[in-house]
PDB file of C-alpha atoms in Angstrom:
ATOM      1  CA  MET A1136       0.105  -0.143  -0.036  1.00 42.00           C
ATOM      2  CA  ALA A1137       2.960   2.149   0.074  1.00 40.00           C
ATOM      3  CA  GLU A1138       3.053   5.514  -2.601  1.00 50.00           C
ATOM      4  CA  ARG A1139       5.054   7.942  -0.900  1.00 71.00           C
ATOM      5  CA  VAL A1140       6.385   5.978   1.783  1.00 70.00           C
ATOM      6  CA  CYS A1141       8.820   7.249   4.317  1.00 70.00           C
ATOM      7  CA  PRO A1142      12.264   6.240   3.500  1.00 61.00           C
ATOM      8  CA  TRP A1143      13.364   3.632   6.743  1.00 61.00           C
ATOM      9  CA  TRP A1144      16.836   6.012   7.757  1.00 56.00           C
ATOM     10  CA  MET A1145      14.268   9.099   8.440  1.00 63.00           C
ATOM     11  CA  GLY A1146      12.815   6.840  11.271  1.00 57.00           C
ATOM     12  CA  TYR A1147      15.313   7.797  13.386  1.00 54.00           C
ATOM     13  CA  PHE A1148      14.945  11.273  13.097  1.00 58.00           C
ATOM     14  CA  LEU A1149      11.207  10.744  13.708  1.00 62.00           C
ATOM     15  CA  LEU A1150      12.349   9.307  17.169  1.00 62.00           C
ATOM     16  CA  GLY A1151      14.083  12.214  18.365  1.00 68.00           C
ATOM     17  CA  PRO A1152      13.488  13.886  21.653  1.00 68.00           C
ATOM     18  CA  PHE A1153      12.258  17.433  19.715  1.00 64.00           C
ATOM     19  CA  ARG A1154       9.095  15.646  18.019  1.00 63.00           C
ATOM     20  CA  LYS A1155       7.735  14.590  21.469  1.00 69.00           C
ATOM     21  CA  ILE A1156       7.672  18.448  22.628  1.00 66.00           C
ATOM     22  CA  SER A1157       4.848  19.312  19.587  1.00 68.00           C
ATOM     23  CA  GLU A1158       3.520  15.005  19.022  1.00 77.00           C
ATOM     24  CA  ASN A1159       3.748  13.608  22.539  1.00 88.00           C
ATOM     25  CA  PRO A1160       2.211  10.106  22.133  1.00 92.00           C
ATOM     26  CA  ARG A1161       1.403  10.071  25.638  1.00 94.00           C
ATOM     27  CA  LYS A1162      -1.029  13.590  25.028  1.00 93.00           C
ATOM     28  CA  ILE A1163      -2.424  12.220  22.075  1.00 93.00           C
ATOM     29  CA  LEU A1164      -3.153   8.212  22.745  1.00 97.00           C
ATOM     30  CA  ALA A1165      -4.019   9.013  26.150  1.00 97.00           C
ATOM     31  CA  PRO A1166      -7.630   9.876  25.167  1.00 97.00           C
ATOM     32  CA  PHE A1167      -8.245   6.836  23.301  1.00 98.00           C
ATOM     33  CA  VAL A1168      -6.219   3.718  24.300  1.00 98.00           C
ATOM     34  CA  GLU A1169      -7.396   2.278  27.403  1.00 98.00           C
ATOM     35  CA  ASN A1170      -6.357  -0.960  29.270  1.00 98.00           C
ATOM     36  CA  GLY A1171      -6.979  -4.056  27.991  1.00 99.00           C
ATOM     37  CA  MET A1172      -7.888  -2.481  24.361  1.00 99.00           C
ATOM     38  CA  LYS A1173      -6.745  -4.117  20.916  1.00 99.00           C
ATOM     39  CA  VAL A1174      -4.605  -1.259  19.081  1.00 99.00           C
ATOM     40  CA  LEU A1175      -3.673  -1.443  15.776  1.00 99.00           C
ATOM     41  CA  GLU A1176      -1.070   0.471  14.172  1.00 97.00           C
ATOM     42  CA  PRO A1177      -0.304   0.440  10.657  1.00 97.00           C
ATOM     43  CA  GLY A1178       2.842   2.513   9.384  1.00 91.00           C
ATOM     44  CA  CYS A1179       4.479   2.420  12.837  1.00 93.00           C
ATOM     45  CA  GLY A1180       7.675   2.816  11.570  1.00 90.00           C
ATOM     46  CA  MET A1181      10.238   2.427  14.678  1.00 87.00           C
ATOM     47  CA  GLY A1182       7.737   2.818  17.289  1.00 94.00           C
ATOM     48  CA  PHE A1183       7.136   6.342  17.842  1.00 89.00           C
ATOM     49  CA  PHE A1184       3.747   6.334  19.197  1.00 93.00           C
ATOM     50  CA  THR A1185       3.458   2.219  19.748  1.00 97.00           C
ATOM     51  CA  LEU A1186       5.468   1.841  22.800  1.00 97.00           C
ATOM     52  CA  GLU A1187       3.076   4.387  24.458  1.00 96.00           C
ATOM     53  CA  ALA A1188       0.151   2.444  23.100  1.00 98.00           C
ATOM     54  CA  ALA A1189       1.156  -0.938  24.524  1.00 99.00           C
ATOM     55  CA  ARG A1190       1.990   1.145  27.720  1.00 98.00           C
ATOM     56  CA  LEU A1191      -1.454   2.267  27.712  1.00 99.00           C
ATOM     57  CA  ALA A1192      -3.285  -0.837  26.373  1.00 99.00           C
ATOM     58  CA  GLY A1193      -0.851  -2.363  29.317  1.00 98.00           C
ATOM     59  CA  PRO A1194      -0.258  -5.888  29.798  1.00 98.00           C
ATOM     60  CA  GLN A1195      -3.875  -6.999  28.897  1.00 98.00           C
ATOM     61  CA  GLY A1196      -3.849  -5.375  25.887  1.00 99.00           C
ATOM     62  CA  ARG A1197      -2.133  -5.734  22.366  1.00 99.00           C
ATOM     63  CA  VAL A1198      -0.641  -3.707  19.820  1.00 99.00           C
ATOM     64  CA  TYR A1199      -0.314  -5.008  16.365  1.00 99.00           C
ATOM     65  CA  ALA A1200       2.238  -3.014  14.744  1.00 98.00           C
ATOM     66  CA  ILE A1201       2.450  -3.027  10.900  1.00 98.00           C
ATOM     67  CA  ASP A1202       4.501  -1.483   8.601  1.00 94.00           C
ATOM     68  CA  LEU A1203       5.889  -2.669   5.255  1.00 91.00           C
ATOM     69  CA  GLN A1204       9.397  -1.643   5.166  1.00 90.00           C
ATOM     70  CA  PRO A1205      11.644  -4.494   7.023  1.00 94.00           C
ATOM     71  CA  ARG A1206      14.339  -1.992   8.661  1.00 91.00           C
ATOM     72  CA  MET A1207      11.571  -0.146  10.378  1.00 90.00           C
ATOM     73  CA  ILE A1208      10.285  -3.739  11.597  1.00 96.00           C
ATOM     74  CA  SER A1209      13.940  -4.461  12.973  1.00 95.00           C
ATOM     75  CA  ALA A1210      14.078  -1.170  14.712  1.00 93.00           C
ATOM     76  CA  LEU A1211      10.839  -1.053  16.416  1.00 96.00           C
ATOM     77  CA  LYS A1212      11.427  -4.983  17.854  1.00 98.00           C
ATOM     78  CA  ARG A1213      14.579  -3.878  19.699  1.00 96.00           C
ATOM     79  CA  ARG A1214      12.960  -0.955  20.886  1.00 94.00           C
ATOM     80  CA  VAL A1215       9.770  -3.349  21.966  1.00 98.00           C
ATOM     81  CA  ARG A1216      12.695  -5.344  23.756  1.00 98.00           C
ATOM     82  CA  ARG A1217      14.466  -2.831  25.667  1.00 97.00           C
ATOM     83  CA  ALA A1218      11.076  -1.039  26.576  1.00 98.00           C
ATOM     84  CA  GLY A1219      10.001  -4.900  27.901  1.00 98.00           C
ATOM     85  CA  LEU A1220       6.756  -4.787  25.906  1.00 98.00           C
ATOM     86  CA  SER A1221       7.418  -7.827  23.863  1.00 98.00           C
ATOM     87  CA  ASP A1222       4.114  -9.155  25.101  1.00 98.00           C
ATOM     88  CA  VAL A1223       2.146  -6.719  24.333  1.00 99.00           C
ATOM     89  CA  VAL A1224       3.239  -5.633  20.940  1.00 99.00           C
ATOM     90  CA  GLU A1225       3.664  -7.746  17.948  1.00 98.00           C
ATOM     91  CA  ALA A1226       5.158  -6.562  14.677  1.00 98.00           C
ATOM     92  CA  ARG A1227       4.360  -7.242  11.476  1.00 98.00           C
ATOM     93  CA  LEU A1228       5.500  -7.054   8.297  1.00 95.00           C
ATOM     94  CA  CYS A1229       3.094  -6.595   5.573  1.00 92.00           C
ATOM     95  CA  PRO A1230       3.298  -6.531   1.819  1.00 88.00           C
ATOM     96  CA  ALA A1231       2.934  -3.250  -0.099  1.00 82.00           C
ATOM     97  CA  GLU A1232      -0.705  -3.736  -1.660  1.00 85.00           C
ATOM     98  CA  THR A1233      -2.331  -4.708   1.846  1.00 92.00           C
ATOM     99  CA  LEU A1234      -2.131  -4.511   5.387  1.00 93.00           C
ATOM    100  CA  GLY A1235      -2.318  -8.126   6.021  1.00 94.00           C
ATOM    101  CA  VAL A1236      -4.604  -8.045   8.859  1.00 96.00           C
ATOM    102  CA  GLU A1237      -7.775 -10.586   7.729  1.00 96.00           C
ATOM    103  CA  ASP A1238      -7.064 -12.580  10.992  1.00 98.00           C
ATOM    104  CA  LEU A1239      -8.195  -9.777  13.230  1.00 98.00           C
ATOM    105  CA  ALA A1240     -11.117  -9.315  11.466  1.00 98.00           C
ATOM    106  CA  GLY A1241     -13.462  -7.670  13.585  1.00 98.00           C
ATOM    107  CA  SER A1242     -11.237  -7.843  17.027  1.00 99.00           C
ATOM    108  CA  ILE A1243      -9.459  -4.284  16.766  1.00 99.00           C
ATOM    109  CA  ASP A1244     -10.979  -1.825  19.521  1.00 99.00           C
ATOM    110  CA  LEU A1245      -8.656   0.970  18.157  1.00 99.00           C
ATOM    111  CA  ALA A1246      -7.163   1.933  14.702  1.00 99.00           C
ATOM    112  CA  LEU A1247      -4.649   4.538  14.790  1.00 98.00           C
ATOM    113  CA  ALA A1248      -3.690   6.181  11.311  1.00 97.00           C
ATOM    114  CA  LEU A1249      -0.805   8.462  12.252  1.00 94.00           C
ATOM    115  CA  PHE A1250       0.833  10.762   9.440  1.00 88.00           C
ATOM    116  CA  LEU A1251       0.420   7.739   7.375  1.00 90.00           C
ATOM    117  CA  VAL A1252      -2.692   8.361   4.910  1.00 94.00           C
ATOM    118  CA  HIS A1253      -0.977  10.765   3.074  1.00 89.00           C
ATOM    119  CA  GLU A1254       1.740   8.096   1.717  1.00 86.00           C
ATOM    120  CA  VAL A1255      -1.257   5.144   0.905  1.00 89.00           C
ATOM    121  CA  PRO A1256      -1.871   4.995  -2.903  1.00 87.00           C
ATOM    122  CA  ASP A1257      -5.512   3.637  -2.071  1.00 93.00           C
ATOM    123  CA  PRO A1258      -7.354   5.107   0.697  1.00 95.00           C
ATOM    124  CA  GLY A1259     -10.578   3.328  -0.088  1.00 96.00           C
ATOM    125  CA  ALA A1260      -8.622   0.293   0.209  1.00 96.00           C
ATOM    126  CA  PHE A1261      -6.896   1.065   3.045  1.00 96.00           C
ATOM    127  CA  PHE A1262     -10.192   2.013   4.835  1.00 98.00           C
ATOM    128  CA  ARG A1263     -12.423  -0.580   4.218  1.00 97.00           C
ATOM    129  CA  GLU A1264      -9.084  -2.812   5.661  1.00 97.00           C
ATOM    130  CA  MET A1265      -9.164  -0.878   8.691  1.00 98.00           C
ATOM    131  CA  ARG A1266     -13.365  -1.148   9.159  1.00 98.00           C
ATOM    132  CA  GLN A1267     -12.959  -4.825   8.602  1.00 98.00           C
ATOM    133  CA  ALA A1268     -10.129  -4.884  11.510  1.00 98.00           C
ATOM    134  CA  LEU A1269     -12.352  -2.958  13.696  1.00 99.00           C
ATOM    135  CA  ARG A1270     -15.317  -4.072  15.958  1.00 98.00           C
ATOM    136  CA  PRO A1271     -18.624  -2.738  15.713  1.00 98.00           C
ATOM    137  CA  GLY A1272     -18.020   0.672  17.608  1.00 97.00           C
ATOM    138  CA  GLY A1273     -14.304   0.651  17.358  1.00 98.00           C
ATOM    139  CA  LYS A1274     -12.847   3.790  16.422  1.00 98.00           C
ATOM    140  CA  CYS A1275      -9.684   5.096  14.502  1.00 98.00           C
ATOM    141  CA  LEU A1276      -7.579   8.346  15.051  1.00 98.00           C
ATOM    142  CA  ILE A1277      -6.498   9.970  12.171  1.00 98.00           C
ATOM    143  CA  VAL A1278      -4.059  12.338  12.559  1.00 96.00           C
ATOM    144  CA  GLU A1279      -2.457  14.096   8.863  1.00 95.00           C
ATOM    145  CA  PRO A1280       0.405  16.740   8.754  1.00 91.00           C
ATOM    146  CA  ALA A1281      -0.498  19.639   7.186  1.00 91.00           C
ATOM    147  CA  GLY A1282       2.472  20.397   5.763  1.00 85.00           C
ATOM    148  CA  HIS A1283       2.155  17.542   3.703  1.00 85.00           C
ATOM    149  CA  VAL A1284      -1.537  17.690   3.314  1.00 94.00           C
ATOM    150  CA  SER A1285      -3.707  20.555   2.457  1.00 95.00           C
ATOM    151  CA  GLY A1286      -7.161  20.738   3.892  1.00 94.00           C
ATOM    152  CA  GLU A1287      -8.945  20.162   0.658  1.00 96.00           C
ATOM    153  CA  ALA A1288      -6.649  16.814   0.853  1.00 94.00           C
ATOM    154  CA  PHE A1289      -7.540  15.862   4.171  1.00 97.00           C
ATOM    155  CA  GLU A1290     -11.556  16.214   3.205  1.00 97.00           C
ATOM    156  CA  ALA A1291     -10.980  14.147   0.211  1.00 96.00           C
ATOM    157  CA  THR A1292      -9.593  11.843   2.866  1.00 97.00           C
ATOM    158  CA  LEU A1293     -12.257  11.490   5.068  1.00 98.00           C
ATOM    159  CA  ASP A1294     -14.580  11.146   1.970  1.00 98.00           C
ATOM    160  CA  ASP A1295     -12.477   7.896   1.647  1.00 97.00           C
ATOM    161  CA  ALA A1296     -12.963   7.145   5.217  1.00 98.00           C
ATOM    162  CA  CYS A1297     -17.392   8.022   4.479  1.00 97.00           C
ATOM    163  CA  GLY A1298     -16.956   5.613   1.632  1.00 97.00           C
ATOM    164  CA  ALA A1299     -15.395   2.830   3.178  1.00 97.00           C
ATOM    165  CA  GLY A1300     -18.280   3.111   6.004  1.00 97.00           C
ATOM    166  CA  PHE A1301     -16.993   5.088   8.854  1.00 98.00           C
ATOM    167  CA  ALA A1302     -18.611   7.848  10.343  1.00 98.00           C
ATOM    168  CA  VAL A1303     -16.642  10.500  10.533  1.00 98.00           C
ATOM    169  CA  SER A1304     -16.500  13.355  13.803  1.00 97.00           C
ATOM    170  CA  PRO A1305     -13.898  16.048  14.746  1.00 96.00           C
ATOM    171  CA  GLY A1306     -10.873  14.729  16.469  1.00 95.00           C
ATOM    172  CA  PRO A1307      -8.188  16.358  18.601  1.00 93.00           C
ATOM    173  CA  GLY A1308      -6.938  20.058  18.437  1.00 90.00           C
ATOM    174  CA  LEU A1309      -2.834  19.030  17.620  1.00 88.00           C
ATOM    175  CA  GLY A1310      -1.740  22.245  16.600  1.00 87.00           C
ATOM    176  CA  LYS A1311      -1.801  22.484  12.644  1.00 90.00           C
ATOM    177  CA  ASN A1312      -2.233  19.027  11.959  1.00 93.00           C
ATOM    178  CA  HIS A1313      -5.869  17.791  10.524  1.00 97.00           C
ATOM    179  CA  THR A1314      -7.155  15.256  12.784  1.00 97.00           C
ATOM    180  CA  ALA A1315     -10.385  13.343  12.554  1.00 98.00           C
ATOM    181  CA  VAL A1316     -12.089  10.237  14.437  1.00 98.00           C
ATOM    182  CA  LEU A1317     -13.800   7.510  12.715  1.00 98.00           C
ATOM    183  CA  GLU A1318     -16.025   5.311  14.206  1.00 98.00           C
ATOM    184  CA  ARG A1319     -17.661   1.515  12.845  1.00 97.00           C
ATOM    185  CA  GLY A1320     -21.163   1.497  12.698  1.00 84.00           C
TER     186      GLY A1320
END
């Protein structure tokens, strides 16, 4: 599902401490991730959000972190191991044309599409797969960077989500980023 993929080496820059000032993973995820939840995070990269999602989901929860780049997944696995979260995070390598989450159908409480959808060549197919993975009433948090994604492009993304069967609500205020919360009916 890759079109304009963030290069693997950029993953190290995205883990930097300055990013936590404007995009603090705990502040972004805490209103959405609860203890015991099953969370799906496609495009996880090296785990900037993954580790915090796992801490919030707790030992009874599960985070399925998916990326199509082997180097991103390798770095994520090292970070997960060092953080002692191996029992919570399942890192998966996906092919370029699908998320490969058929086995999770109807089981995910929360999906995260964080700084990702603008890299996906077919957002409609992406949202259909995300919806299939979510349980009824499950939610998806979308955050897109205003620097890469115009307001019009974000509206088109939300149209794709609606076309996949999601109800759209405004997301949290995160600086200039575009946000929305989707819900599977």
